[in-house]
């Protein structure tokens, strides 16, 4: 089945015009993303559509205090944007059904997962796209799922493209759970990075607009930022992440700086296999958090800014030289838990490792490999 045919591709045509801005689409990257996603196994066999992808309980933080969170990942048709090509670093499409999943099937999935609920205060309901995309989870299924959660947990979190956050969005689902939080993939506040590195499909200006609608409805906002999308030098990644923290902070209750990790069947993965991509240095994360937080605080930001490093220390995740990764990781965790930037400054001051010179050299000299080679 080609990327341009099949149920997913056909079904996505509707709705895209509303949420995708062609000015933030790089056609060459989008073609590449579509081609790479053509042979995703789930497209041939999505498996049992009444079964969720994964469900587990984990530690989290709610209102500044440690809590338990139940995480449910539902099997949906997929992200509207990923079905049409999508972001260069996103592997969620590997876990999408790429075919219609009915309301009953979606609710059945959640019912099964909900049997694992054990009094967690926070419930995170993730899909491989947007919980409030009516093509992915129609409103009646959104309502039935939230009704199953009910008023027990203190908060329900989900993710969405900003384009689906419209004035009427929350009216349809209001009053069914105690509180809502929406995570938005902001990635960068730089237009060229969004278009020519991420192929994001929407500009930064959609975020403050969506965040204002959330605020009006008492819904908290989590901004996901991407540290070092492809084609960026380490120094560019640092500048971009720092500036994006500063730009996103005033609109966010939580800012999460996510280092790009290399997921299968993505443009980033293709570049990595050709030796043309290195995940960000942990030093870059520490410096961006410190510089971004310092400026954001001066402007009045007192909310959460964190970085959850996935696959830390591994080649496919943010890493330093191997010798200092664990120490730097501990400082990042201390900072995350306390939200005190002194731990970031102390990390840069106290962790003395030879790889700092290499990091500084890479920042000064730029990439050691040509970015667009082979694409
Ligand atoms: S990062 Fe988000 S918007 Fe981009 S393709 Fe993945 S799920 Fe869709
Ligand atoms: Zn080191």
Coordinates of C-alpha atoms and ligand atoms in Angstrom, one line a residue:
X1 CA 0.0 0.0 0.0
X2 CA 1.5 3.4 -0.9
X3 CA 1.6 6.3 1.4
X4 CA -0.8 8.2 -0.9
X5 CA -3.4 5.4 -1.0
X6 CA -5.0 3.3 1.8
X7 CA -7.7 4.2 4.2
X8 CA -5.6 6.5 6.4
X9 CA -4.5 8.8 3.6
X10 CA -8.0 9.1 2.1
X11 CA -9.6 9.7 5.5
X12 CA -7.2 12.5 6.4
X13 CA -8.1 14.8 3.5
X14 CA -11.1 16.1 5.6
X15 CA -10.0 18.2 8.5
X16 CA -6.5 18.9 7.2
X17 CA -7.4 22.2 5.6
X18 CA -8.5 23.5 9.1
X19 CA -5.5 22.6 11.0
X20 CA -2.6 22.5 8.6
X21 CA -1.0 25.7 7.3
X22 CA 0.8 25.0 4.0
X23 CA 3.1 27.9 4.8
X24 CA 4.6 25.6 7.5
X25 CA 4.9 22.6 5.3
X26 CA 8.2 21.6 3.5
X27 CA 7.0 19.6 0.5
X28 CA 10.2 17.7 0.1
X29 CA 10.3 16.7 3.7
X30 CA 6.6 15.8 3.7
X31 CA 7.1 13.5 0.7
X32 CA 10.0 11.8 2.4
X33 CA 8.0 11.3 5.6
X34 CA 5.1 9.8 3.6
X35 CA 7.4 7.5 1.7
X36 CA 9.1 6.3 5.0
X37 CA 5.7 5.6 6.6
X38 CA 4.4 3.6 3.6
X39 CA 5.6 0.3 5.0
X40 CA 4.5 0.7 8.6
X41 CA 3.3 -2.8 9.6
X42 CA 0.2 -1.6 11.4
X43 CA -1.0 -0.3 8.0
X44 CA -1.3 -3.9 6.8
X45 CA -2.5 -5.3 10.1
X46 CA -3.8 -3.0 12.8
X47 CA -4.6 -5.9 15.1
X48 CA -7.6 -6.0 17.5
X49 CA -9.3 -2.6 17.3
X50 CA -10.9 -3.2 20.7
X51 CA -7.5 -3.4 22.3
X52 CA -5.5 -0.4 23.5
X53 CA -1.8 0.1 22.7
X54 CA -0.4 0.3 26.2
X55 CA -1.5 1.2 29.8
X56 CA 0.6 1.6 32.9
X57 CA 0.8 3.5 36.2
X58 CA 3.7 5.8 36.9
X59 CA 5.0 8.6 39.2
X60 CA 4.2 12.1 38.3
X61 CA 3.6 15.6 39.8
X62 CA 0.3 17.3 40.4
X63 CA 0.0 20.8 41.8
X64 CA 3.6 20.6 42.8
X65 CA 3.2 17.4 44.8
X66 CA 4.2 13.9 43.8
X67 CA 1.3 11.7 42.6
X68 CA 0.5 8.5 40.7
X69 CA -0.7 8.7 37.1
X70 CA -2.4 6.2 35.0
X71 CA -1.3 6.4 31.4
X72 CA -3.5 4.9 28.6
X73 CA -2.5 4.9 25.0
X74 CA -5.5 4.3 22.7
X75 CA -5.2 2.8 19.2
X76 CA -6.8 5.4 16.9
X77 CA -6.7 5.9 13.2
X78 CA -3.7 8.2 13.9
X79 CA -2.7 11.8 13.8
X80 CA -4.4 13.7 11.0
X81 CA -1.0 15.3 10.1
X82 CA 1.0 12.1 10.3
X83 CA -1.4 10.3 8.0
X84 CA -0.6 13.0 5.3
X85 CA 3.1 13.0 5.9
X86 CA 3.8 14.7 9.2
X87 CA 6.6 15.7 11.4
X88 CA 10.1 14.6 10.7
X89 CA 10.8 13.1 14.2
X90 CA 7.5 11.6 15.1
X91 CA 7.2 7.8 15.4
X92 CA 3.6 7.8 16.7
X93 CA 2.4 6.7 13.3
X94 CA 3.9 3.3 14.0
X95 CA 1.2 2.8 16.6
X96 CA -1.7 4.0 14.6
X97 CA -4.4 1.8 13.2
X98 CA -4.3 3.7 9.8
X99 CA -8.0 2.7 9.5
X100 CA -11.3 3.8 10.9
X101 CA -11.8 2.9 14.6
X102 CA -15.4 3.1 15.6
X103 CA -16.8 4.9 18.6
X104 CA -17.7 1.6 20.2
X105 CA -14.2 0.2 19.6
X106 CA -12.5 3.3 21.1
X107 CA -14.7 3.2 24.2
X108 CA -14.2 -0.6 24.5
X109 CA -10.4 0.0 24.4
X110 CA -10.7 2.5 27.2
X111 CA -13.0 0.3 29.3
X112 CA -10.4 -2.5 29.1
X113 CA -7.6 -0.1 30.2
X114 CA -9.7 1.4 32.9
X115 CA -9.9 -1.9 34.7
X116 CA -6.3 -1.2 35.7
X117 CA -7.3 2.1 37.4
X118 CA -6.2 2.0 41.0
X119 CA -7.0 5.4 42.5
X120 CA -4.4 7.4 40.5
X121 CA -5.0 11.2 40.9
X122 CA -3.9 11.9 37.3
X123 CA -5.1 10.1 34.2
X124 CA -3.3 10.7 30.9
X125 CA -5.2 9.6 27.9
X126 CA -2.9 9.6 24.9
X127 CA -3.5 8.6 21.3
X128 CA -1.0 8.7 18.4
X129 CA -2.5 12.1 17.6
X130 CA -5.1 14.4 19.1
X131 CA -7.8 13.3 21.6
X132 CA -10.0 16.1 20.5
X133 CA -9.6 15.6 16.7
X134 CA -13.2 14.7 15.8
X135 CA -11.9 12.5 13.0
X136 CA -9.7 10.6 15.3
X137 CA -12.0 10.4 18.4
X138 CA -15.5 11.6 17.5
X139 CA -17.1 13.8 20.2
X140 CA -19.5 11.1 21.4
X141 CA -16.6 8.8 22.1
X142 CA -14.6 11.6 23.8
X143 CA -17.6 12.2 26.1
X144 CA -18.1 8.5 26.9
X145 CA -14.4 8.0 27.7
X146 CA -14.4 11.1 30.0
X147 CA -17.6 9.8 31.6
X148 CA -15.9 6.6 32.4
X149 CA -13.1 8.5 34.2
X150 CA -15.6 10.7 36.1
X151 CA -14.9 12.9 39.0
X152 CA -12.6 10.6 40.9
X153 CA -9.2 11.6 39.5
X154 CA -8.1 15.2 40.1
X155 CA -7.0 15.8 36.5
X156 CA -7.2 14.3 33.0
X157 CA -4.5 15.1 30.5
X158 CA -4.4 14.6 26.8
X159 CA -2.6 16.0 23.7
X160 CA -3.8 17.9 20.7
X161 CA -2.8 19.8 17.7
X162 CA -3.5 23.5 18.4
X163 CA -5.9 23.7 15.4
X164 CA -8.4 21.4 17.2
X165 CA -8.5 23.8 20.1
X166 CA -11.4 26.0 19.1
X167 CA -13.9 28.1 21.2
X168 CA -16.5 25.3 21.1
X169 CA -14.1 22.4 21.8
X170 CA -14.3 22.3 25.6
X171 CA -18.0 23.0 25.7
X172 CA -18.7 19.5 24.4
X173 CA -16.6 17.8 27.0
X174 CA -16.9 20.2 30.0
X175 CA -18.1 19.1 33.4
X176 CA -17.4 15.4 33.0
X177 CA -14.1 15.3 34.9
X178 CA -12.6 17.5 37.6
X179 CA -9.9 19.3 35.5
X180 CA -8.3 19.0 32.1
X181 CA -4.8 19.6 30.8
X182 CA -3.9 19.8 27.1
X183 CA -0.4 19.1 25.8
X184 CA 0.5 20.9 22.6
X185 CA 3.4 20.1 20.4
X186 CA 4.9 23.6 20.0
X187 CA 8.4 22.4 19.1
X188 CA 9.9 25.8 18.2
X189 CA 8.9 29.4 17.9
X190 CA 11.1 29.8 14.8
X191 CA 9.2 29.6 11.5
X192 CA 12.1 28.2 9.5
X193 CA 12.7 25.5 12.1
X194 CA 9.0 24.6 12.1
X195 CA 8.9 24.4 8.3
X196 CA 12.3 23.2 7.2
X197 CA 13.4 21.0 10.1
X198 CA 10.1 19.7 11.7
X199 CA 7.6 20.0 8.8
X200 CA 5.2 20.9 11.6
X201 CA 2.3 22.0 9.5
X202 CA 1.3 24.9 11.9
X203 CA 3.1 28.1 13.0
X204 CA 4.0 29.2 16.5
X205 CA 1.2 31.8 16.5
X206 CA -1.4 29.0 16.7
X207 CA -0.1 28.2 20.2
X208 CA -0.9 31.4 22.1
X209 CA -4.3 31.5 20.5
X210 CA -5.0 27.9 21.6
X211 CA -3.6 28.5 25.0
X212 CA -5.9 31.5 25.5
X213 CA -8.9 29.4 24.7
X214 CA -7.7 26.8 27.2
X215 CA -7.3 29.5 29.8
X216 CA -10.8 30.8 29.2
X217 CA -12.1 27.3 30.0
X218 CA -9.9 26.6 33.0
X219 CA -7.9 24.0 31.1
X220 CA -4.2 24.0 31.9
X221 CA -1.6 24.0 29.1
X222 CA 1.5 22.0 28.6
X223 CA 3.9 23.0 25.8
X224 CA 6.1 20.3 24.3
X225 CA 9.3 21.8 22.8
X226 CA 11.7 20.0 20.6
X227 CA 15.4 20.3 21.3
X228 CA 17.4 19.8 18.1
X229 CA 15.2 18.8 15.3
X230 CA 17.1 17.6 12.3
X231 CA 19.3 19.9 10.1
X232 CA 20.2 22.1 13.1
X233 CA 23.7 22.7 14.3
X234 CA 24.2 22.1 18.1
X235 CA 24.6 25.9 18.5
X236 CA 21.4 26.5 16.5
X237 CA 19.6 23.9 18.7
X238 CA 20.7 25.7 21.8
X239 CA 19.6 29.1 20.5
X240 CA 16.3 27.8 19.2
X241 CA 15.4 25.9 22.4
X242 CA 16.4 28.8 24.7
X243 CA 14.3 31.3 22.6
X244 CA 11.3 28.9 22.4
X245 CA 11.3 28.4 26.2
X246 CA 11.2 32.2 26.5
X247 CA 8.4 32.5 23.9
X248 CA 6.3 29.6 25.1
X249 CA 6.6 30.2 28.9
X250 CA 4.0 33.1 29.2
X251 CA 1.3 30.9 27.7
X252 CA 2.1 27.7 29.5
X253 CA 1.5 26.0 32.9
X254 CA 4.1 23.5 32.1
X255 CA 6.9 23.7 29.5
X256 CA 8.6 20.4 28.6
X257 CA 11.8 20.6 26.6
X258 CA 12.0 17.2 24.8
X259 CA 15.3 16.3 23.3
X260 CA 14.7 14.6 19.9
X261 CA 15.0 10.9 20.3
X262 CA 15.4 8.8 17.2
X263 CA 12.3 6.8 16.5
X264 CA 11.9 4.1 13.8
X265 CA 10.4 5.0 10.4
X266 CA 11.0 8.7 10.7
X267 CA 13.0 11.2 8.6
X268 CA 15.3 11.7 11.6
X269 CA 15.9 7.9 11.7
X270 CA 16.7 7.9 8.0
X271 CA 19.2 10.7 8.6
X272 CA 20.7 9.0 11.6
X273 CA 21.2 5.8 9.6
X274 CA 23.2 7.8 7.0
X275 CA 25.3 9.4 9.7
X276 CA 23.7 12.7 9.3
X277 CA 22.0 13.2 12.7
X278 CA 23.2 13.2 16.2
X279 CA 20.8 13.5 19.1
X280 CA 21.4 16.6 21.3
X281 CA 24.1 16.8 23.9
X282 CA 22.9 16.8 27.5
X283 CA 25.0 19.9 27.9
X284 CA 22.7 21.7 25.4
X285 CA 19.6 20.7 27.4
X286 CA 21.1 22.0 30.7
X287 CA 22.3 25.3 29.1
X288 CA 19.0 25.9 27.3
X289 CA 17.0 25.2 30.5
X290 CA 19.2 27.5 32.5
X291 CA 19.3 30.4 30.0
X292 CA 15.6 30.0 29.1
X293 CA 14.4 29.8 32.7
X294 CA 16.6 32.8 33.7
X295 CA 15.0 35.1 31.1
X296 CA 11.5 33.6 31.5
X297 CA 11.7 34.2 35.3
X298 CA 12.7 37.8 34.8
X299 CA 9.5 38.2 32.8
X300 CA 7.5 36.7 35.7
X301 CA 7.4 32.9 34.8
X302 CA 7.0 30.8 37.9
X303 CA 5.5 27.6 36.5
X304 CA 7.1 24.3 35.6
X305 CA 9.9 24.0 33.1
X306 CA 11.3 20.5 32.7
X307 CA 13.0 18.1 30.4
X308 CA 12.1 14.4 30.5
X309 CA 15.1 12.7 28.8
X310 CA 14.0 9.5 27.0
X311 CA 16.8 7.1 26.2
X312 CA 19.3 9.3 28.0
X313 CA 22.9 8.3 27.5
X314 CA 22.0 6.1 24.5
X315 CA 22.9 6.9 21.0
X316 CA 19.3 7.4 19.9
X317 CA 18.6 9.8 22.8
X318 CA 20.2 12.9 24.2
X319 CA 23.7 12.0 25.4
X320 CA 27.2 13.2 26.2
X321 CA 30.3 11.1 26.1
X322 CA 29.1 8.2 28.2
X323 CA 31.3 9.0 31.2
X324 CA 29.4 11.9 32.5
X325 CA 25.8 11.2 31.3
X326 CA 24.7 9.7 34.6
X327 CA 25.9 12.7 36.7
X328 CA 24.4 15.2 34.3
X329 CA 21.1 13.2 34.3
X330 CA 21.0 13.3 38.1
X331 CA 21.4 17.1 38.1
X332 CA 18.6 17.4 35.5
X333 CA 16.4 15.3 37.8
X334 CA 17.2 17.4 40.8
X335 CA 16.3 20.5 38.9
X336 CA 13.1 18.9 37.6
X337 CA 12.0 17.9 41.1
X338 CA 12.9 21.3 42.8
X339 CA 12.4 23.7 39.8
X340 CA 15.4 25.5 41.2
X341 CA 17.8 26.6 38.4
X342 CA 20.8 26.6 40.8
X343 CA 21.1 22.8 40.1
X344 CA 21.5 23.6 36.4
X345 CA 24.2 26.2 37.1
X346 CA 25.9 23.8 39.5
X347 CA 25.8 21.0 36.9
X348 CA 27.7 23.2 34.4
X349 CA 30.1 24.3 37.1
X350 CA 30.8 21.0 38.9
X351 CA 30.6 18.2 36.3
X352 CA 34.1 18.5 34.7
X353 CA 34.4 16.2 31.8
X354 CA 36.6 16.4 28.7
X355 CA 33.6 16.1 26.5
X356 CA 32.6 19.7 27.4
X357 CA 35.5 20.9 25.1
X358 CA 34.1 18.7 22.3
X359 CA 30.6 20.1 22.8
X360 CA 32.0 23.6 22.8
X361 CA 34.0 22.8 19.6
X362 CA 30.9 21.3 17.9
X363 CA 29.0 24.4 18.8
X364 CA 31.6 26.7 17.3
X365 CA 32.3 24.7 14.2
X366 CA 28.8 23.6 13.3
X367 CA 27.7 20.2 12.2
X368 CA 30.3 17.6 11.4
X369 CA 28.0 16.2 8.6
X370 CA 26.1 17.9 5.9
X371 CA 22.5 18.3 6.8
X372 CA 20.5 17.8 3.6
X373 CA 22.8 15.2 2.1
X374 CA 20.9 12.4 0.4
X375 CA 17.5 13.9 0.9
Ligands
LIG1 S1 4.4 15.2 16.3 FE1 2.2 15.4 16.7 S2 1.5 16.6 15.0 FE2 3.5 15.8 14.4 S3 3.0 13.9 13.3 FE3 3.4 13.4 15.4 S4 1.4 13.3 16.4 FE4 1.2 14.5 14.5
LIG2 ZN1 31.5 13.7 29.3

